[in-house]
Amino acid sequence: MNTAEKIAEVARDILIHEGSEAVSMRRVAGIVGITPMAIYKHYPNRQALLQAVADATLHELAENWGARVAEGDWQARLIGLMHDFLDFALGSPHLYRFVMTDQHEQARHFPDDFKSGGSPAFERIVSIIEDGMAAGILRTDVPLEAALVLTSATQGLVQLYLGGRIGLDEPAFRDLCERNVRRILNGLCV
């Protein structure tokens, strides 16, 4: 592992455990064992470092997204993607907030960044929606927007859960999310 990778790994570890506000160039440099000025040879500023962590996280998510239910019927694959998302959001809430909800310069914006394949994980959901429309399972609609409907409902529940506003244990919360997705599908299905 080269120095830039070590720096990004340490920044990600801090972000996962304490949140993005805890990541400082000085702190990361100290943990890596380099001088604070040396870190700038690899990342010009804190935002660039955090963006590298976000990009690597999204790439990793995209590689594993859908592995839970790679085959099977249309609805099983969609519900599998939801559980993959919940694994990420509930397993690394600080990282989830940074990648999905925090405001920062390089954050992806709907619809433009999503139309062009800027979010490989979201692309999987759009693809399943397109499959559902082509098979006559879902009403014909704009796949990108239909995917947003499904994902935003689950993301909203995650925000409430992480904020302590939903008083369920994790298994019960996952069941609530699945029931919610099924309710939405009942409204979208033919």
Tab-separated table of C-alpha atoms in Angstrom:
chain	number	residue	atom	x	y	z
A	1	MET	CA	0.000	0.000	0.000
A	2	ASN	CA	1.475	3.353	-1.002
A	3	THR	CA	1.373	6.503	1.123
A	4	ALA	CA	-1.676	8.010	-0.612
A	5	GLU	CA	-3.619	4.783	-0.023
A	6	LYS	CA	-2.549	4.731	3.654
A	7	ILE	CA	-3.702	8.326	4.039
A	8	ALA	CA	-7.088	7.557	2.476
A	9	GLU	CA	-7.470	4.420	4.601
A	10	VAL	CA	-6.794	6.335	7.820
A	11	ALA	CA	-9.177	9.130	6.776
A	12	ARG	CA	-11.870	6.560	6.010
A	13	ASP	CA	-11.362	4.850	9.361
A	14	ILE	CA	-11.758	8.156	11.215
A	15	LEU	CA	-14.798	9.030	9.092
A	16	ILE	CA	-16.427	5.652	9.787
A	17	HIS	CA	-15.935	5.872	13.543
A	18	GLU	CA	-16.283	9.602	14.228
A	19	GLY	CA	-17.713	11.366	11.177
A	20	SER	CA	-16.253	13.651	8.533
A	21	GLU	CA	-15.812	16.588	10.904
A	22	ALA	CA	-13.221	14.543	12.842
A	23	VAL	CA	-10.998	14.130	9.759
A	24	SER	CA	-8.195	16.693	9.726
A	25	MET	CA	-5.072	16.680	7.604
A	26	ARG	CA	-2.887	17.032	10.721
A	27	ARG	CA	-4.590	14.132	12.514
A	28	VAL	CA	-4.420	11.834	9.496
A	29	ALA	CA	-0.757	12.682	8.910
A	30	GLY	CA	0.060	11.936	12.544
A	31	ILE	CA	-1.568	8.511	12.414
A	32	VAL	CA	0.085	7.655	9.084
A	33	GLY	CA	3.457	8.759	10.478
A	34	ILE	CA	4.215	11.610	8.099
A	35	THR	CA	4.513	15.333	8.680
A	36	PRO	CA	1.391	17.442	8.265
A	37	MET	CA	2.944	19.172	5.247
A	38	ALA	CA	3.803	15.845	3.589
A	39	ILE	CA	0.135	14.899	3.303
A	40	TYR	CA	-0.351	17.773	0.835
A	41	LYS	CA	1.951	16.008	-1.641
A	42	HIS	CA	-0.813	13.422	-2.009
A	43	TYR	CA	-3.982	15.458	-1.455
A	44	PRO	CA	-4.127	19.216	-2.062
A	45	ASN	CA	-6.680	19.766	0.709
A	46	ARG	CA	-9.077	18.080	3.129
A	47	GLN	CA	-11.952	18.156	0.628
A	48	ALA	CA	-9.867	16.304	-1.971
A	49	LEU	CA	-8.972	13.663	0.624
A	50	LEU	CA	-12.587	13.234	1.688
A	51	GLN	CA	-13.668	13.091	-1.952
A	52	ALA	CA	-11.142	10.314	-2.598
A	53	VAL	CA	-12.649	8.404	0.331
A	54	ALA	CA	-16.189	8.984	-1.001
A	55	ASP	CA	-15.217	7.890	-4.524
A	56	ALA	CA	-13.541	4.732	-3.241
A	57	THR	CA	-16.569	3.961	-1.056
A	58	LEU	CA	-19.007	4.388	-3.942
A	59	HIS	CA	-16.816	2.220	-6.160
A	60	GLU	CA	-16.708	-0.483	-3.471
A	61	LEU	CA	-20.469	-0.283	-2.990
A	62	ALA	CA	-21.077	-0.602	-6.719
A	63	GLU	CA	-18.904	-3.721	-6.912
A	64	ASN	CA	-20.842	-5.466	-4.144
A	65	TRP	CA	-24.305	-4.022	-4.769
A	66	GLY	CA	-26.718	-6.771	-5.731
A	67	ALA	CA	-24.535	-9.662	-4.579
A	68	ARG	CA	-27.095	-10.706	-1.955
A	69	VAL	CA	-29.652	-11.706	-4.604
A	70	ALA	CA	-27.840	-11.765	-7.933
A	71	GLU	CA	-30.390	-14.100	-9.494
A	72	GLY	CA	-34.034	-14.685	-8.873
A	73	ASP	CA	-37.268	-12.950	-9.586
A	74	TRP	CA	-37.503	-9.250	-10.183
A	75	GLN	CA	-38.882	-8.293	-6.776
A	76	ALA	CA	-36.389	-10.474	-4.876
A	77	ARG	CA	-33.486	-8.727	-6.636
A	78	LEU	CA	-34.934	-5.305	-5.819
A	79	ILE	CA	-35.488	-6.182	-2.152
A	80	GLY	CA	-31.947	-7.617	-2.070
A	81	LEU	CA	-30.587	-4.254	-3.250
A	82	MET	CA	-32.535	-2.527	-0.479
A	83	HIS	CA	-30.954	-4.814	2.106
A	84	ASP	CA	-27.498	-4.191	0.587
A	85	PHE	CA	-28.177	-0.469	1.015
A	86	LEU	CA	-29.310	-0.991	4.624
A	87	ASP	CA	-26.135	-3.000	5.338
A	88	PHE	CA	-24.112	0.040	4.288
A	89	ALA	CA	-26.278	2.727	5.926
A	90	LEU	CA	-26.730	0.953	9.250
A	91	GLY	CA	-23.260	-0.618	9.336
A	92	SER	CA	-21.379	2.652	8.689
A	93	PRO	CA	-23.744	5.511	9.567
A	94	HIS	CA	-21.068	8.251	9.537
A	95	LEU	CA	-19.780	7.120	6.161
A	96	TYR	CA	-23.366	6.824	4.882
A	97	ARG	CA	-24.152	10.395	5.941
A	98	PHE	CA	-21.018	11.737	4.309
A	99	VAL	CA	-21.526	9.903	1.024
A	100	MET	CA	-25.312	10.194	0.790
A	101	THR	CA	-26.566	13.267	2.643
A	102	ASP	CA	-23.828	15.716	3.668
A	103	GLN	CA	-23.394	18.768	1.489
A	104	HIS	CA	-20.018	19.024	-0.195
A	105	GLU	CA	-18.604	20.346	-3.449
A	106	GLN	CA	-18.262	17.091	-5.331
A	107	ALA	CA	-21.564	15.540	-4.249
A	108	ARG	CA	-23.562	13.997	-7.052
A	109	HIS	CA	-26.740	15.828	-8.034
A	110	PHE	CA	-29.989	14.400	-9.333
A	111	PRO	CA	-30.842	14.084	-12.184
A	112	ASP	CA	-27.795	15.064	-14.268
A	113	ASP	CA	-25.113	13.071	-12.439
A	114	PHE	CA	-27.387	10.047	-12.279
A	115	LYS	CA	-28.453	10.110	-15.935
A	116	SER	CA	-24.854	9.828	-17.051
A	117	GLY	CA	-24.118	6.785	-14.887
A	118	GLY	CA	-22.433	8.880	-12.194
A	119	SER	CA	-23.739	6.561	-9.510
A	120	PRO	CA	-23.049	2.914	-10.362
A	121	ALA	CA	-24.985	1.670	-7.326
A	122	PHE	CA	-28.058	3.724	-8.278
A	123	GLU	CA	-27.666	2.492	-11.864
A	124	ARG	CA	-28.388	-1.036	-10.619
A	125	ILE	CA	-31.712	0.102	-9.215
A	126	VAL	CA	-32.574	1.953	-12.426
A	127	SER	CA	-31.712	-1.201	-14.389
A	128	ILE	CA	-34.031	-3.351	-12.264
A	129	ILE	CA	-36.783	-0.750	-12.659
A	130	GLU	CA	-36.267	-0.842	-16.441
A	131	ASP	CA	-36.461	-4.651	-16.344
A	132	GLY	CA	-39.720	-4.431	-14.385
A	133	MET	CA	-41.198	-1.993	-16.892
A	134	ALA	CA	-40.072	-4.073	-19.880
A	135	ALA	CA	-41.605	-7.215	-18.332
A	136	GLY	CA	-44.900	-5.408	-17.730
A	137	ILE	CA	-44.542	-5.719	-13.944
A	138	LEU	CA	-44.305	-1.948	-13.438
A	139	ARG	CA	-46.237	0.795	-15.145
A	140	THR	CA	-44.314	2.552	-17.893
A	141	ASP	CA	-42.700	5.646	-16.408
A	142	VAL	CA	-39.371	7.432	-16.277
A	143	PRO	CA	-37.076	4.718	-14.819
A	144	LEU	CA	-34.677	7.223	-13.226
A	145	GLU	CA	-37.512	8.958	-11.382
A	146	ALA	CA	-39.204	5.700	-10.379
A	147	ALA	CA	-35.877	4.565	-8.905
A	148	LEU	CA	-35.674	7.839	-6.993
A	149	VAL	CA	-39.126	7.213	-5.507
A	150	LEU	CA	-38.048	3.811	-4.220
A	151	THR	CA	-34.667	4.892	-2.885
A	152	SER	CA	-35.766	8.170	-1.327
A	153	ALA	CA	-38.453	6.464	0.741
A	154	THR	CA	-35.894	4.060	2.211
A	155	GLN	CA	-33.325	6.829	2.679
A	156	GLY	CA	-35.915	8.883	4.540
A	157	LEU	CA	-36.615	6.001	6.895
A	158	VAL	CA	-32.866	5.516	7.415
A	159	GLN	CA	-32.467	9.202	8.311
A	160	LEU	CA	-35.267	8.914	10.871
A	161	TYR	CA	-33.812	5.689	12.268
A	162	LEU	CA	-30.268	7.028	12.561
A	163	GLY	CA	-31.680	10.173	14.176
A	164	GLY	CA	-33.337	8.058	16.860
A	165	ARG	CA	-36.860	8.852	15.637
A	166	ILE	CA	-37.871	5.255	14.931
A	167	GLY	CA	-37.959	3.108	18.046
A	168	LEU	CA	-37.355	-0.307	16.532
A	169	ASP	CA	-34.426	-2.687	16.774
A	170	GLU	CA	-32.517	-3.269	13.536
A	171	PRO	CA	-34.338	-6.431	12.391
A	172	ALA	CA	-37.727	-4.785	12.948
A	173	PHE	CA	-36.523	-1.651	11.152
A	174	ARG	CA	-35.358	-3.710	8.165
A	175	ASP	CA	-38.787	-5.369	8.077
A	176	LEU	CA	-40.419	-1.913	8.116
A	177	CYS	CA	-38.258	-0.810	5.175
A	178	GLU	CA	-39.142	-3.932	3.212
A	179	ARG	CA	-42.861	-3.479	3.872
A	180	ASN	CA	-42.562	0.142	2.782
A	181	VAL	CA	-40.850	-0.799	-0.507
A	182	ARG	CA	-43.545	-3.407	-1.158
A	183	ARG	CA	-46.262	-0.776	-0.512
A	184	ILE	CA	-44.635	1.540	-3.045
A	185	LEU	CA	-44.373	-1.297	-5.550
A	186	ASN	CA	-48.047	-2.082	-5.095
A	187	GLY	CA	-48.714	1.478	-6.246
A	188	LEU	CA	-46.334	1.251	-9.215
A	189	CYS	CA	-47.216	-2.221	-10.409
A	190	VAL	CA	-49.677	-2.807	-13.175
